[in-house]
Tab-separated table of C-alpha atoms (C1' of nucleotides) in Angstrom:
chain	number	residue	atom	x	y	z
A	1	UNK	CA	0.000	0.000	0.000
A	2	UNK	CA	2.357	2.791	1.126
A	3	UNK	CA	4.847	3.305	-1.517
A	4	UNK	CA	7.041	5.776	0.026
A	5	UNK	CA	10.656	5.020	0.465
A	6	UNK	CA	12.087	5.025	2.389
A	7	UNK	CA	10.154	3.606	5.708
A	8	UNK	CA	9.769	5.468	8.566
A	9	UNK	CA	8.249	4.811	12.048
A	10	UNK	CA	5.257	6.203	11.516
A	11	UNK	CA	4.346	4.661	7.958
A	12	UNK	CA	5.226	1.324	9.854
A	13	UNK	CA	2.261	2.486	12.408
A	14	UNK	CA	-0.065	3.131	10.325
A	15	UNK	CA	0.258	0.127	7.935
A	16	UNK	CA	-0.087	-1.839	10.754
A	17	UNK	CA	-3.216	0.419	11.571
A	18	UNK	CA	-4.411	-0.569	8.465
A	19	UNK	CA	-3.692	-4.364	8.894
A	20	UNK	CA	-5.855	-4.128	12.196
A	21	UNK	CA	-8.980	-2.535	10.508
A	22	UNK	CA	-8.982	-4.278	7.393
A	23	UNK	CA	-8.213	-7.764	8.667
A	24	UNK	CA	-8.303	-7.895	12.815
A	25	UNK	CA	-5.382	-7.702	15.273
A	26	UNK	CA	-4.872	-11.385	15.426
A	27	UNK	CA	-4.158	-11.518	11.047
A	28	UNK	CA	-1.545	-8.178	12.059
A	29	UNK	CA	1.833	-10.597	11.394
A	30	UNK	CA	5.376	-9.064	11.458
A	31	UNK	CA	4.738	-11.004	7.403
A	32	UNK	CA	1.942	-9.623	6.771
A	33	UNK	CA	3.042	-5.907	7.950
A	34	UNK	CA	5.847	-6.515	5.281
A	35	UNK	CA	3.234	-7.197	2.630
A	36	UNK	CA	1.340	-4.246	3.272
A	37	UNK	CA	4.443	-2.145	3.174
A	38	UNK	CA	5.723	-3.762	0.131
A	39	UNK	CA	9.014	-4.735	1.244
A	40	UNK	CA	10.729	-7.885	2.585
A	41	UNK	CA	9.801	-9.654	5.926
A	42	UNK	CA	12.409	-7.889	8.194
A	43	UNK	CA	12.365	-4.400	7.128
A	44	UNK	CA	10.457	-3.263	9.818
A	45	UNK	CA	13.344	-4.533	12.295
A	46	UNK	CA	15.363	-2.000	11.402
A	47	UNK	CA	12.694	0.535	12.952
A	48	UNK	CA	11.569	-1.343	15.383
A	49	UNK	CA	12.945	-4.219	17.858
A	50	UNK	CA	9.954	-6.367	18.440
A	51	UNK	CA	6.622	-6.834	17.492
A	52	UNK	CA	5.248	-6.291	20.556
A	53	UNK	CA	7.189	-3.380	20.283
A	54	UNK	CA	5.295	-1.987	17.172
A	55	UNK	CA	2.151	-2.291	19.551
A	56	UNK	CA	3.261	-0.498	21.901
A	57	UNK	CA	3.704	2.260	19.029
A	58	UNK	CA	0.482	1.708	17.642
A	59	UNK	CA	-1.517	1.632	20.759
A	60	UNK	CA	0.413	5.095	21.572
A	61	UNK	CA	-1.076	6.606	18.474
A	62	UNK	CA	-4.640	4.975	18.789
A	63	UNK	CA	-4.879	6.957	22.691
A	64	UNK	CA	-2.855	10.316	21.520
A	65	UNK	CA	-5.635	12.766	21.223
A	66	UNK	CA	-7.435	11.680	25.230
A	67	UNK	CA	-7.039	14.148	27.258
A	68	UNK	CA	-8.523	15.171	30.557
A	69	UNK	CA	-11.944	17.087	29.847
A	70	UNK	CA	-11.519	21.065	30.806
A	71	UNK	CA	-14.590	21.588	32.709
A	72	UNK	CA	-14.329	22.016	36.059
A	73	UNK	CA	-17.742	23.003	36.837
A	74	UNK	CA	-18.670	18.985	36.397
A	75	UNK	CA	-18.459	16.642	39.204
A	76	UNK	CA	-16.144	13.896	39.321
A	77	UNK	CA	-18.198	11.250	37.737
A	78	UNK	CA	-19.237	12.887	35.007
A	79	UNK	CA	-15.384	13.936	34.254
A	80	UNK	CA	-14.824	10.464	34.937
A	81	UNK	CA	-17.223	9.669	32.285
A	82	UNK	CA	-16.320	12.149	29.717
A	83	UNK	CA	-12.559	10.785	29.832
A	84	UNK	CA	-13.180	6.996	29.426
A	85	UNK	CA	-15.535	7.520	26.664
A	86	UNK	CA	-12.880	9.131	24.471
A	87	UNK	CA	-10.652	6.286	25.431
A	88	UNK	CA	-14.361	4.275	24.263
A	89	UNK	CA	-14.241	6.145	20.932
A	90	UNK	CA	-10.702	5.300	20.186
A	91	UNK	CA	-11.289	2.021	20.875
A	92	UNK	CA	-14.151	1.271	18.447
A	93	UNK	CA	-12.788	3.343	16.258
A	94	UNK	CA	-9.759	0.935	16.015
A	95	UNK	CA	-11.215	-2.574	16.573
A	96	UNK	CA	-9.030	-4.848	17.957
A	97	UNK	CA	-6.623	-2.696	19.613
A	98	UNK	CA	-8.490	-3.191	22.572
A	99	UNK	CA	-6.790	-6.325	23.093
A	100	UNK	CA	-3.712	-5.068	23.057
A	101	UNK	CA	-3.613	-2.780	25.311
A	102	UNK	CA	-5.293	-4.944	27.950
A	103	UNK	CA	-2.358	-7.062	29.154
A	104	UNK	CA	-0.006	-3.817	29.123
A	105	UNK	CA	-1.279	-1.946	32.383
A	106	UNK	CA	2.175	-0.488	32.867
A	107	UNK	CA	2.576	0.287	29.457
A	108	UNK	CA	-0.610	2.508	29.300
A	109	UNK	CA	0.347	6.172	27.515
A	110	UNK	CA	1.270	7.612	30.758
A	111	UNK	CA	-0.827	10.695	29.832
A	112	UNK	CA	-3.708	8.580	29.792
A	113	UNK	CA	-2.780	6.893	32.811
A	114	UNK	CA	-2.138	10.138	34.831
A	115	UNK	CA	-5.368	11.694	33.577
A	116	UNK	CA	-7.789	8.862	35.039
A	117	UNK	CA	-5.379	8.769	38.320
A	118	UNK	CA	-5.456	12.565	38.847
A	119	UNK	CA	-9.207	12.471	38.244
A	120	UNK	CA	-9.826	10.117	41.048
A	121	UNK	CA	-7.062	11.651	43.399
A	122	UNK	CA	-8.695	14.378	43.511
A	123	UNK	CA	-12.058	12.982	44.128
A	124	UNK	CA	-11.041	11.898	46.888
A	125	UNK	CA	-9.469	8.231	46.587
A	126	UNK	CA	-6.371	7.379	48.458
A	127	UNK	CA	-3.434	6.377	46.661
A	128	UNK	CA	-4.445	2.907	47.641
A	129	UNK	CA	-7.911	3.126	46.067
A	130	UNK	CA	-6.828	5.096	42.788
A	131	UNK	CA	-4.461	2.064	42.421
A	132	UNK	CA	-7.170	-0.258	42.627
A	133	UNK	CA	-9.480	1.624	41.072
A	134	UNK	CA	-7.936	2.304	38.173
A	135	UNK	CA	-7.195	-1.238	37.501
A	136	UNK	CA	-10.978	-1.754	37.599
A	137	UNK	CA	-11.196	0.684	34.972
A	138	UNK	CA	-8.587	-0.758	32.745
A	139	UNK	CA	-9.863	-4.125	33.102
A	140	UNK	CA	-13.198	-3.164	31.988
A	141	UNK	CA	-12.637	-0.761	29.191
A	142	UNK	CA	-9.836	-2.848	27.402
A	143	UNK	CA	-11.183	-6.285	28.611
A	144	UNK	CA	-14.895	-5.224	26.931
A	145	UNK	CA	-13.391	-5.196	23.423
A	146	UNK	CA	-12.451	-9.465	24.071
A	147	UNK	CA	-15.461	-10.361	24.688
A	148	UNK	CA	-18.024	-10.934	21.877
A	149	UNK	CA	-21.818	-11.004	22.330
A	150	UNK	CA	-22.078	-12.313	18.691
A	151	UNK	CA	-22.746	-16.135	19.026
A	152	UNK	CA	-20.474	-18.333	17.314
A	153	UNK	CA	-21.781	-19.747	13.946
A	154	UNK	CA	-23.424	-22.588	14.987
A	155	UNK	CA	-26.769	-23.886	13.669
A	156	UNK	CA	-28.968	-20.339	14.358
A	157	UNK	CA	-31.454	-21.365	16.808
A	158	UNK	CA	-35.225	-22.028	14.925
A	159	UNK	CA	-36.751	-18.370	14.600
A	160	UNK	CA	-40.180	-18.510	15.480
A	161	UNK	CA	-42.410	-21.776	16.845
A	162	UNK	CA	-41.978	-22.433	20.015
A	163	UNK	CA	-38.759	-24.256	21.369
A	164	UNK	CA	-39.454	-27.881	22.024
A	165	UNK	CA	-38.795	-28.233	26.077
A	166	UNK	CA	-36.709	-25.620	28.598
A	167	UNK	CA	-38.901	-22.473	28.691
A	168	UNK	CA	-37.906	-22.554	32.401
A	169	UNK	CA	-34.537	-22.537	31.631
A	170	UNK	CA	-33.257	-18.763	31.866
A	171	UNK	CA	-30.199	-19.200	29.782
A	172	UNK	CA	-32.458	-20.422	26.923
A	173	UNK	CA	-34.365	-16.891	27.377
A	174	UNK	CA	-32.095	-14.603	27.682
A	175	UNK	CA	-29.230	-15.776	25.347
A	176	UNK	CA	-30.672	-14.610	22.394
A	177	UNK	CA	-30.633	-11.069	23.796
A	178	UNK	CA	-27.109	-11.046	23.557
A	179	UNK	CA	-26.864	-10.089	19.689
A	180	UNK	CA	-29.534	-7.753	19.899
A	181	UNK	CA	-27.875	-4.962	22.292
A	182	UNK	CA	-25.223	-3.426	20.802
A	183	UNK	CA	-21.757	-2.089	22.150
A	184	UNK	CA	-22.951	1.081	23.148
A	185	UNK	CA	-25.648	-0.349	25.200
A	186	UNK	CA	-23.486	-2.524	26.673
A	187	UNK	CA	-20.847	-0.033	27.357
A	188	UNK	CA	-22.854	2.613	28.789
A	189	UNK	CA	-24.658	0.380	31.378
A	190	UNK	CA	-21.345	-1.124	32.031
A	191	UNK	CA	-19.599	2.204	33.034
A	192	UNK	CA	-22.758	3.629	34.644
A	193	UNK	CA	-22.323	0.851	36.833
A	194	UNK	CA	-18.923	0.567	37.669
A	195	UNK	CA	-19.002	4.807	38.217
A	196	UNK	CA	-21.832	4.629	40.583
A	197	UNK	CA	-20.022	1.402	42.448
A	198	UNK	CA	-17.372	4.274	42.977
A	199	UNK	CA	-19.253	6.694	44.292
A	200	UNK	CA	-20.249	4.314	46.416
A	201	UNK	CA	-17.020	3.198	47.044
A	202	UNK	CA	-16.315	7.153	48.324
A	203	UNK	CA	-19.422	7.298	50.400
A	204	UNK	CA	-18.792	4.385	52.322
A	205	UNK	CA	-15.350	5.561	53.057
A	206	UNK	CA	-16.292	9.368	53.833
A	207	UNK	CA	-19.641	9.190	55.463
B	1	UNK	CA	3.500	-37.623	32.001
B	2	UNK	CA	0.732	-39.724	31.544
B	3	UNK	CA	1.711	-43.282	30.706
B	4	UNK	CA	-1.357	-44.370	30.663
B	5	UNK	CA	-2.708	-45.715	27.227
B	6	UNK	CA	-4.878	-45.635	25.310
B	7	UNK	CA	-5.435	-41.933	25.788
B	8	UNK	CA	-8.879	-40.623	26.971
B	9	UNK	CA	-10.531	-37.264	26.769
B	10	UNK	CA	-9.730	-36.772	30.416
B	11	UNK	CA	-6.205	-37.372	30.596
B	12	UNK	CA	-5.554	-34.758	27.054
B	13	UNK	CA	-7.773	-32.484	29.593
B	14	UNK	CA	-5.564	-32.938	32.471
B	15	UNK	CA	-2.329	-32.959	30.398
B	16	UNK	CA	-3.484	-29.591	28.793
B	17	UNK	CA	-4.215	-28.584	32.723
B	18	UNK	CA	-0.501	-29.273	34.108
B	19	UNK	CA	1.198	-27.664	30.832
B	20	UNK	CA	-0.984	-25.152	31.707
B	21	UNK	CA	-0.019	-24.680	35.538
B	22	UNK	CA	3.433	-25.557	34.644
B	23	UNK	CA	4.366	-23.168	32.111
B	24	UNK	CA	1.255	-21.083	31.394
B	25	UNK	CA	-1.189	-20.965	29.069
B	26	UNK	CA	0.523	-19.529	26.319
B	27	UNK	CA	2.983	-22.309	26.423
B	28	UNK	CA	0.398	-25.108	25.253
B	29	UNK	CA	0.582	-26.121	22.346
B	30	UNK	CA	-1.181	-29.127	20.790
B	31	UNK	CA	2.376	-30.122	20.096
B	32	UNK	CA	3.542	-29.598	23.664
B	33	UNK	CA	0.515	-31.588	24.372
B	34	UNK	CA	1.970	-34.325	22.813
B	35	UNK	CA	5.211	-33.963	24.868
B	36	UNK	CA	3.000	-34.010	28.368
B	37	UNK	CA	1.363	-37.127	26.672
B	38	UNK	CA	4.629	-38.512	25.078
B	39	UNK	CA	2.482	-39.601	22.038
B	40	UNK	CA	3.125	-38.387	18.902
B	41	UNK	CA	1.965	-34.520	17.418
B	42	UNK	CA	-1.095	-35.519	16.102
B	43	UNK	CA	-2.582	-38.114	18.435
B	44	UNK	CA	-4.735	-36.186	20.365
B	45	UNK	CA	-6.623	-34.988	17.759
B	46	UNK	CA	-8.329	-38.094	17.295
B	47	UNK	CA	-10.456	-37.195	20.718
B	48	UNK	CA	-10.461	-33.702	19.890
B	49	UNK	CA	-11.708	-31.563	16.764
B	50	UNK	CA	-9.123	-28.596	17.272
B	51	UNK	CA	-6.898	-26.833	19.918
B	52	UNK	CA	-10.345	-24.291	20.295
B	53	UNK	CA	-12.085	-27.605	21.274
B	54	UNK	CA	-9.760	-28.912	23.626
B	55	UNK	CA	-9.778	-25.239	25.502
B	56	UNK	CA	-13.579	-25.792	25.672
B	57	UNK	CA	-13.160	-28.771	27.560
B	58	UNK	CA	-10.354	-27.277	29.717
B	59	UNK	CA	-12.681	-24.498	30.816
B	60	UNK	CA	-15.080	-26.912	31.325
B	61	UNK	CA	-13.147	-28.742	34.013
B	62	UNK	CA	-12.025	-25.907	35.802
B	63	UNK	CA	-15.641	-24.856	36.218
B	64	UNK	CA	-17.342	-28.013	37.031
B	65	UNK	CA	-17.662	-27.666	40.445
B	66	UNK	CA	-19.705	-24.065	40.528
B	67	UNK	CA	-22.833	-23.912	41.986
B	68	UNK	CA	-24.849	-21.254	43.233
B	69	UNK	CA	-24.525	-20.717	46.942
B	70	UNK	CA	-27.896	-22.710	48.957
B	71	UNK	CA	-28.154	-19.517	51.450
B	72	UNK	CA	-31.747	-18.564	50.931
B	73	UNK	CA	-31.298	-16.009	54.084
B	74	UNK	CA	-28.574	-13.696	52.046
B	75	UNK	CA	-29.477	-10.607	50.066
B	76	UNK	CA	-28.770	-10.730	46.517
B	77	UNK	CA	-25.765	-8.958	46.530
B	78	UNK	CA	-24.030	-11.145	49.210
B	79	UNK	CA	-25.097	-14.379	47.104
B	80	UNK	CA	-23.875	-13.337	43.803
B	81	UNK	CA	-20.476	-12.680	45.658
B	82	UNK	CA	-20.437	-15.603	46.789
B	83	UNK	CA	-21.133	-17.370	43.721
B	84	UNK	CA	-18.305	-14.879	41.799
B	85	UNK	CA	-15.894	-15.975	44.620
B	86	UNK	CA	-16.182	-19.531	43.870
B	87	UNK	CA	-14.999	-18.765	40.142
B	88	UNK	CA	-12.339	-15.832	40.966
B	89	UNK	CA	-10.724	-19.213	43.318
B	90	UNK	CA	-11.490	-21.388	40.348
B	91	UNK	CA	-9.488	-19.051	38.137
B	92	UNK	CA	-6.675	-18.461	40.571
B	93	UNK	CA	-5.690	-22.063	40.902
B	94	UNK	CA	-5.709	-22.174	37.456
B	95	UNK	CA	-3.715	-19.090	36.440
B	96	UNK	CA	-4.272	-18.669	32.470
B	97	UNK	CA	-7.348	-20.183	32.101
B	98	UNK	CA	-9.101	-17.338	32.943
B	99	UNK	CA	-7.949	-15.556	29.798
B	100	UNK	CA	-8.923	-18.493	27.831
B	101	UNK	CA	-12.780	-18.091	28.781
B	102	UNK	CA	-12.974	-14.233	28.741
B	103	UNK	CA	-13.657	-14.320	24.497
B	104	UNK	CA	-15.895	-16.877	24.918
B	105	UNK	CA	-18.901	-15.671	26.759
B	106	UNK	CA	-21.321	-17.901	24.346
B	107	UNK	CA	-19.177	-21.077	25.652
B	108	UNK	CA	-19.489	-20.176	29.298
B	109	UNK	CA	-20.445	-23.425	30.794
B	110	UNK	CA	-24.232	-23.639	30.900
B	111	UNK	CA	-24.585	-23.917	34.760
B	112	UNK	CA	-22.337	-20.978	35.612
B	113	UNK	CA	-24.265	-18.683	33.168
B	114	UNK	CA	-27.602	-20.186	34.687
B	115	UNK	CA	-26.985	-19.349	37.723
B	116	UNK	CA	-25.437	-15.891	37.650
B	117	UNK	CA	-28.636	-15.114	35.527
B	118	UNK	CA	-30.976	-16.410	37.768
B	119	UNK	CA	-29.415	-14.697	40.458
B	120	UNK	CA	-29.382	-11.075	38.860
B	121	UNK	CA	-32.969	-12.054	37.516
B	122	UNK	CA	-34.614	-12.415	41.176
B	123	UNK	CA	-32.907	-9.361	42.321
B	124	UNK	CA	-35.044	-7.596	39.904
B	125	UNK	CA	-33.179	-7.155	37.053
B	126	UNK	CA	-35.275	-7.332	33.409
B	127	UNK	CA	-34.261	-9.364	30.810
B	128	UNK	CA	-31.740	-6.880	29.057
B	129	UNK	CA	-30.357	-5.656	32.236
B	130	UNK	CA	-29.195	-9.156	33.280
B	131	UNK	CA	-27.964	-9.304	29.717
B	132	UNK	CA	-25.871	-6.492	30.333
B	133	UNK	CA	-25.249	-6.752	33.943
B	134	UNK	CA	-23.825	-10.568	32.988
B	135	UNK	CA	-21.417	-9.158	30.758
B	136	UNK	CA	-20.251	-6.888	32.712
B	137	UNK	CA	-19.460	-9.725	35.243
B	138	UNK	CA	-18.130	-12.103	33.105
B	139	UNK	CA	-15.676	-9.484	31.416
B	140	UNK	CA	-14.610	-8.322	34.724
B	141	UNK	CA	-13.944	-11.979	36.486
B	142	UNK	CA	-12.278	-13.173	32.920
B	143	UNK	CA	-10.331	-10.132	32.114
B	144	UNK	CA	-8.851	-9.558	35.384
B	145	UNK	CA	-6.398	-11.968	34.732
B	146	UNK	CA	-5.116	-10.435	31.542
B	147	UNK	CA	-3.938	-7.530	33.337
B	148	UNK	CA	-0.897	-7.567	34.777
B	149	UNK	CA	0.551	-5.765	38.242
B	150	UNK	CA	3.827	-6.835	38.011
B	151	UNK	CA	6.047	-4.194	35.716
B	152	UNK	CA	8.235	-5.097	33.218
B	153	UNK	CA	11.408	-6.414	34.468
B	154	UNK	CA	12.997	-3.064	33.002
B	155	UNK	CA	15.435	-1.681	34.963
B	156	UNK	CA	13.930	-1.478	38.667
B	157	UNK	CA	13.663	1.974	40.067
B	158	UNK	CA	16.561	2.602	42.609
B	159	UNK	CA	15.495	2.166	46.055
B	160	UNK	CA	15.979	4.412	48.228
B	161	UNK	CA	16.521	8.035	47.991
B	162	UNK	CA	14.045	10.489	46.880
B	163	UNK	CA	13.731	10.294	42.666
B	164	UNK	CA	15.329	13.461	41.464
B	165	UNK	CA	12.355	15.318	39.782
B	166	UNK	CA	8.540	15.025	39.144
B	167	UNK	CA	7.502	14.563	43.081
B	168	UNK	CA	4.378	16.269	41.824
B	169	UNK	CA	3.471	13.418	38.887
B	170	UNK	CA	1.186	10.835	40.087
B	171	UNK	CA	2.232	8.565	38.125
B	172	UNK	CA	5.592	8.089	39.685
B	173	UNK	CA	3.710	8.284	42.913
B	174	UNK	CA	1.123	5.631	42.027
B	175	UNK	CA	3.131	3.361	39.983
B	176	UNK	CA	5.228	1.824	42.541
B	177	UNK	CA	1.753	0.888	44.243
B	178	UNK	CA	1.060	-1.727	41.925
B	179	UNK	CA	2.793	-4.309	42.429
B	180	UNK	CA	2.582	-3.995	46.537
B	181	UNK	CA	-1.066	-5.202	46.218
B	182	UNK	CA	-2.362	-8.559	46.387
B	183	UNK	CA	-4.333	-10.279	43.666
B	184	UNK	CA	-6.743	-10.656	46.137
B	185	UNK	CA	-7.124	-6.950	46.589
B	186	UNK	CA	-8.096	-5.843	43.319
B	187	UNK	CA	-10.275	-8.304	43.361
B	188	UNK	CA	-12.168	-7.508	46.407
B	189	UNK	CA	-12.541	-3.490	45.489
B	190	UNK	CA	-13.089	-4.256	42.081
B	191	UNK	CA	-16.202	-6.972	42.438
B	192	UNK	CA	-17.414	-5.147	45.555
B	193	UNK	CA	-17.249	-1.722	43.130
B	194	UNK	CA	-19.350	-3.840	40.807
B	195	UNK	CA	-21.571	-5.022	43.240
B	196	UNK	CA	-22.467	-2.037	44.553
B	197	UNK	CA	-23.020	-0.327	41.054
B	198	UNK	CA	-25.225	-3.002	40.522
B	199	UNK	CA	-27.296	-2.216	43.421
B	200	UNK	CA	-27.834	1.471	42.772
B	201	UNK	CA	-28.935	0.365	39.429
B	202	UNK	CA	-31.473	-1.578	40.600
B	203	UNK	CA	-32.245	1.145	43.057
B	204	UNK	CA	-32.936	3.638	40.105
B	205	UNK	CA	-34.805	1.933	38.444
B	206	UNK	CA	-37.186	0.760	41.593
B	207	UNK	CA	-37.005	4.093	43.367
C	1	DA	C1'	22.216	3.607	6.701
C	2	DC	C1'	18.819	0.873	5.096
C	3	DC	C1'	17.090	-3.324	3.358
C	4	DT	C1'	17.232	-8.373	1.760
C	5	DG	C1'	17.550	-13.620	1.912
C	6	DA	C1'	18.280	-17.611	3.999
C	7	DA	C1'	17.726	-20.008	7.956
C	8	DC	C1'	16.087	-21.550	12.764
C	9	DA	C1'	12.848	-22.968	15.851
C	10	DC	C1'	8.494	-22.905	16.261
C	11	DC	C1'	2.904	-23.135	15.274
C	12	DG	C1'	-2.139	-25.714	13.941
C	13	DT	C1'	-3.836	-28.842	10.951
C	14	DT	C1'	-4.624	-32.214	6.726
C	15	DC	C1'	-4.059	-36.376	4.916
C	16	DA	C1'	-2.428	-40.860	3.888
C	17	DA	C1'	-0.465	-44.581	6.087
C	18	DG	C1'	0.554	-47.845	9.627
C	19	DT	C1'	-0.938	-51.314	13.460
D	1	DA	C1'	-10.091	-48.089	16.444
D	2	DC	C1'	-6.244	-45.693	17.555
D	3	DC	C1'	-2.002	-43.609	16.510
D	4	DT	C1'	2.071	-42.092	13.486
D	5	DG	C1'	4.887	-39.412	9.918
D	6	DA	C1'	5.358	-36.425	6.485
D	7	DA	C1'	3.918	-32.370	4.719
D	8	DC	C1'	1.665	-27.591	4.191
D	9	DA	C1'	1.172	-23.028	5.226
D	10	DC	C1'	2.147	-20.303	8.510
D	11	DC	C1'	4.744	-17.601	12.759
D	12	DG	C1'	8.793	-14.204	15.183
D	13	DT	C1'	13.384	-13.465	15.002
D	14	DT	C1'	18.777	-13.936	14.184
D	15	DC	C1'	22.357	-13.211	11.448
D	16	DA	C1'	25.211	-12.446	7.545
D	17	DA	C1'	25.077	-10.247	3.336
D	18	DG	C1'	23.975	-6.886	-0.085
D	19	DT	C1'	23.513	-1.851	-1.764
DNA sequence: ACCTGAACACCGTTCAAGT
DNA sequence: ACCTGAACACCGTTCAAGT
């Protein structure tokens, strides 16, 4: 795809960008980055000294533009909120990369790390609980992109006519809701509830 | 390992466990499979249909013995965390199988879905919030395990002695924090967080 | 300085063949 | 019925060599 010569970082970031989109994280080879670049297998290892290293690079780009939101007339929550869904946006904007970043807690982009810390320092969390806390938060928000509420391709289940037996059986119910919520839904009652299980948290702590 | 022939489904399943526990669960392979079962690469694919199957059966195992908690006199919220703690220990004496289920929520064993979902549905939850209060679960108890507190083994920050400049970023403070906490307690903030979220969603909706 | 080519030590899986 | 062996189409990465 990119014919400029000759290679530089940040065409080697964004053809693996492009890998991602097109074709998933888990087709994004060291091979196939060479295809997409045109040039032989190892010519990225001149630039850089890993793959995982290239992820770290493109998971730095994905999260450059989040930043803390400038409005200090909103509660903590609601900044709270306002930060992670940029982090949300970035995220479905670049399937896949999710998955990435999920195992690489100490790799975060410390500016998005020191954002979501400051924001609950100052709410009132002890260094303890921002610790904690903002594990909970990277779990969720980089776990959420793993986990797939379509069903796998097995034989669909018969649409319409009632199922033979089970009608007790809540799994059988509510399965098929799965595929009909989509990502926003799920996001936005996910981090509803884990923001209000902080607020909580606070409360409980400062009565 | 296993001299034991012929092979069965159980003993590929326990083989897969101990590479597992032995060297984690990136390290099996169906060919170190073979190793564990000193057979050769390919024999264990005559009891299973691919190395996605035999992880299906894995995660089975591990999760056999769930069951939701007989204590009829315990709130809701006290239940489910009971029930969640029976899988968090289920996942911690496996370490790496918890990573295995988290992409997999439509292979969840049937009785640990079941009973999760009944759970959340007799607390009051409707039909789409158990669908989404379910997910949240199961990407929080799955994930967890992705995430990693232990930095890199860069070089370690020199002990002792204040750290010449940036007293003021919380980063640097919080950092170090990390890895001084127990598994155990980001577990218990995080699924209490969640717990508690849960319960003021429930509360909103039946003021 | 920048890139290539061959090679090494791996994967999961198919397929024909052995017992 | 149960298992083996060779082979295919992949990986990430090292290392020496080319320009």
């Amino acid at each position: 795809m990119s014919a400029t010569r000759p290679l530089t970082e940040e065409a080697i970031v964004s053809a693996a960008l492009a890998v991602i989109e097109r074709d998933g994280v888990e087709s994004l080879s060291m091979r196939a980055l060479s295809r997409e670049l045109a040039v032989s297998p190892m010519a990225a290892y001149y630039y850089v000294k890993s793959k995982e290293d290239l992820l770290d690079l493109v998971a730095e780009r994905v999260l450059a533009g989040i930043a803390p939101p400038a409005r200090p007339d909103l509660e903590w929550p609601a900044r709270l909120r306002l930060l992670v869904d940029q982090i949300e946006a970035a995220l479905r904007h670049h399937r896949g990369i999710g998955d990435v970043l999920l195992d690489r807690m100490h790799n975060t982009q410390r500016h998005v790390m020191r954002a979501i810390m400051e924001l609950l320092s100052e709410a009132g969390f002890d260094d303890q609980d921002v610790v904690m806390a903002y594990a909970l938060i990277h779990t969720y928000l980089f776990g959420r992109y793993r986990v797939t509420t379509q069903p796998p391709p097995k034989p669909s289940p018969p649409l319409g006519g009632e199922g033979p037996t089970e009608d007790e059986d809540i799994v059988a119910r509510i399965r098929p809701l799965f595929p009909k919520l989509r990502g926003r839904d799920y996001y936005d009652f996910g981090i509803e509830t884990l923001v209000q299980g902080l607020q909580r948290q606070l409360e409980l702590k400062r009565p």
